[in-house]
Amino acid sequence: MSSEKTIPPAALALGVAGIIPFLACTVGILAGLTLPVLGGGGRLTQALIVYGVAILSFLGGVRWGIAIGYENEAVQRRDFIIAVVPALIGWGATLLAPVGALWTLCAAFILLGLLDFGLYCRDVAPEWYGRLRLGLSGAVAVLLGVAAAAA
């Protein structure tokens, strides 16, 4: 795999843009805002949880895509399994009370960020991907943790 260290501008811009809903919802929760479009003035926690589950599932899909290229069948099978776990954790989080869901998502983003950094360490993803995932996962985990503490 390429040892490219520079994060491609599109990946960086889109990754940072992906944090905007996490930030907006967390700030809204801290301000006590609600979203009337969710029926009955639904809280931003629901929007934050739904977005967190969507992004967690997307990141599982990225791992699946990387695993497709493996030649070692046992390693491929392991990473295919790892790839579906984020979506399952996210789905399970939706069944919890909002605070529990936010903390579950927070933990899942931390764990998946570390596992994704491991893809670089195993030389199956470029260094920039590992660094990008650590940074974005850290930011998302902090925002989810702040939202959970405030909810």
Tab-separated table of C-alpha atoms in Angstrom:
chain	number	residue	atom	x	y	z
A	1	MET	CA	0.000	0.000	0.000
A	2	SER	CA	1.148	3.522	-0.653
A	3	SER	CA	3.047	5.225	2.125
A	4	GLU	CA	1.572	8.547	1.042
A	5	LYS	CA	1.436	10.856	4.055
A	6	THR	CA	-0.504	13.802	2.636
A	7	ILE	CA	-4.241	13.625	3.172
A	8	PRO	CA	-5.936	14.226	-0.189
A	9	PRO	CA	-7.713	17.603	-0.057
A	10	ALA	CA	-11.088	16.099	-1.009
A	11	ALA	CA	-10.858	13.455	1.737
A	12	LEU	CA	-9.900	16.076	4.313
A	13	ALA	CA	-12.605	18.544	3.260
A	14	LEU	CA	-15.348	15.921	3.135
A	15	GLY	CA	-14.204	14.338	6.387
A	16	VAL	CA	-14.257	17.682	8.185
A	17	ALA	CA	-17.615	18.539	6.585
A	18	GLY	CA	-18.943	15.266	7.969
A	19	ILE	CA	-18.311	16.589	11.481
A	20	ILE	CA	-20.635	19.557	10.931
A	21	PRO	CA	-23.866	17.667	11.798
A	22	PHE	CA	-22.199	16.272	14.952
A	23	LEU	CA	-21.141	19.794	15.932
A	24	ALA	CA	-24.459	21.437	15.034
A	25	CYS	CA	-26.517	18.884	16.946
A	26	THR	CA	-24.231	19.020	19.991
A	27	VAL	CA	-24.315	22.825	20.091
A	28	GLY	CA	-28.094	22.679	19.687
A	29	ILE	CA	-28.406	20.201	22.539
A	30	LEU	CA	-26.247	22.408	24.765
A	31	ALA	CA	-28.483	25.371	23.854
A	32	GLY	CA	-31.650	23.364	24.603
A	33	LEU	CA	-32.953	23.620	21.046
A	34	THR	CA	-35.405	21.182	19.475
A	35	LEU	CA	-36.341	20.204	15.947
A	36	PRO	CA	-40.065	20.713	15.413
A	37	VAL	CA	-39.938	18.746	12.141
A	38	LEU	CA	-39.431	15.563	14.126
A	39	GLY	CA	-42.975	15.733	15.486
A	40	GLY	CA	-43.739	16.952	18.945
A	41	GLY	CA	-40.603	19.098	19.069
A	42	GLY	CA	-38.235	16.113	18.914
A	43	ARG	CA	-34.872	16.696	20.506
A	44	LEU	CA	-31.672	17.027	18.564
A	45	THR	CA	-30.421	13.925	20.337
A	46	GLN	CA	-32.497	11.819	17.949
A	47	ALA	CA	-30.975	13.559	14.931
A	48	LEU	CA	-27.494	13.130	16.390
A	49	ILE	CA	-28.036	9.430	17.062
A	50	VAL	CA	-29.403	8.792	13.571
A	51	TYR	CA	-26.488	10.612	11.932
A	52	GLY	CA	-23.997	8.789	14.167
A	53	VAL	CA	-25.445	5.426	13.157
A	54	ALA	CA	-25.298	6.385	9.465
A	55	ILE	CA	-21.640	7.425	9.675
A	56	LEU	CA	-20.701	4.392	11.758
A	57	SER	CA	-22.292	2.160	9.107
A	58	PHE	CA	-20.463	4.056	6.351
A	59	LEU	CA	-17.143	3.471	8.106
A	60	GLY	CA	-17.926	-0.238	8.323
A	61	GLY	CA	-18.471	-0.159	4.572
A	62	VAL	CA	-15.047	1.408	4.076
A	63	ARG	CA	-13.484	-1.489	6.001
A	64	TRP	CA	-15.443	-3.962	3.859
A	65	GLY	CA	-14.124	-2.294	0.718
A	66	ILE	CA	-10.551	-2.503	1.950
A	67	ALA	CA	-10.975	-6.163	2.920
A	68	ILE	CA	-12.133	-7.056	-0.592
A	69	GLY	CA	-8.535	-6.672	-1.744
A	70	TYR	CA	-7.019	-9.095	0.770
A	71	GLU	CA	-5.453	-12.278	-0.520
A	72	ASN	CA	-5.385	-14.043	2.835
A	73	GLU	CA	-8.846	-15.579	3.239
A	74	ALA	CA	-8.705	-15.815	7.040
A	75	VAL	CA	-7.720	-12.145	7.409
A	76	GLN	CA	-10.349	-11.175	4.863
A	77	ARG	CA	-13.062	-13.069	6.758
A	78	ARG	CA	-11.993	-11.421	10.041
A	79	ASP	CA	-12.143	-7.943	8.521
A	80	PHE	CA	-15.479	-8.651	6.828
A	81	ILE	CA	-16.823	-9.497	10.286
A	82	ILE	CA	-15.282	-6.358	11.786
A	83	ALA	CA	-16.851	-4.378	8.921
A	84	VAL	CA	-20.430	-5.351	9.812
A	85	VAL	CA	-20.084	-4.835	13.556
A	86	PRO	CA	-20.323	-1.002	13.452
A	87	ALA	CA	-23.740	-1.140	11.785
A	88	LEU	CA	-24.936	-3.686	14.339
A	89	ILE	CA	-23.661	-1.601	17.248
A	90	GLY	CA	-25.302	1.469	15.752
A	91	TRP	CA	-28.599	-0.337	15.330
A	92	GLY	CA	-28.386	-1.595	18.904
A	93	ALA	CA	-27.705	1.946	20.097
A	94	THR	CA	-30.992	3.102	18.594
A	95	LEU	CA	-32.789	0.717	20.953
A	96	LEU	CA	-31.305	2.414	24.022
A	97	ALA	CA	-32.369	5.539	25.870
A	98	PRO	CA	-30.792	8.618	24.232
A	99	VAL	CA	-27.960	9.029	26.743
A	100	GLY	CA	-27.047	5.348	26.491
A	101	ALA	CA	-27.185	5.535	22.707
A	102	LEU	CA	-24.848	8.545	22.626
A	103	TRP	CA	-22.310	6.894	24.947
A	104	THR	CA	-22.483	3.676	22.935
A	105	LEU	CA	-21.818	5.577	19.720
A	106	CYS	CA	-19.000	7.484	21.405
A	107	ALA	CA	-17.290	4.241	22.419
A	108	ALA	CA	-17.873	2.706	18.989
A	109	PHE	CA	-16.253	5.666	17.208
A	110	ILE	CA	-13.220	5.480	19.496
A	111	LEU	CA	-12.805	1.752	18.963
A	112	LEU	CA	-13.362	1.902	15.211
A	113	GLY	CA	-10.960	4.837	14.882
A	114	LEU	CA	-8.251	2.802	16.591
A	115	LEU	CA	-9.031	-0.258	14.484
A	116	ASP	CA	-8.915	1.838	11.329
A	117	PHE	CA	-5.563	3.299	12.341
A	118	GLY	CA	-4.509	-0.336	12.567
A	119	LEU	CA	-5.205	-0.669	8.837
A	120	TYR	CA	-2.314	1.734	8.246
A	121	CYS	CA	-0.171	-0.116	10.796
A	122	ARG	CA	-0.836	-3.371	8.888
A	123	ASP	CA	0.099	-1.585	5.643
A	124	VAL	CA	-3.296	-2.114	4.008
A	125	ALA	CA	-4.258	1.570	4.030
A	126	PRO	CA	-2.119	4.661	3.511
A	127	GLU	CA	-0.759	6.565	6.481
A	128	TRP	CA	-2.972	9.537	5.721
A	129	TYR	CA	-6.066	7.371	6.165
A	130	GLY	CA	-4.976	6.259	9.618
A	131	ARG	CA	-4.257	9.828	10.702
A	132	LEU	CA	-7.506	11.125	9.211
A	133	ARG	CA	-9.536	8.447	10.980
A	134	LEU	CA	-7.897	9.113	14.331
A	135	GLY	CA	-8.528	12.840	14.079
A	136	LEU	CA	-12.106	12.595	12.870
A	137	SER	CA	-12.982	9.818	15.318
A	138	GLY	CA	-11.503	11.827	18.172
A	139	ALA	CA	-13.549	14.888	17.250
A	140	VAL	CA	-16.736	12.849	16.873
A	141	ALA	CA	-16.167	11.035	20.177
A	142	VAL	CA	-15.680	14.322	22.034
A	143	LEU	CA	-18.849	15.788	20.517
A	144	LEU	CA	-20.887	12.655	21.296
A	145	GLY	CA	-19.535	12.620	24.835
A	146	VAL	CA	-20.422	16.290	25.371
A	147	ALA	CA	-23.898	15.669	23.960
A	148	ALA	CA	-24.373	12.617	26.181
A	149	ALA	CA	-23.288	14.551	29.268
A	150	ALA	CA	-25.688	17.370	28.389
A	151	ALA	CA	-28.677	15.208	27.402
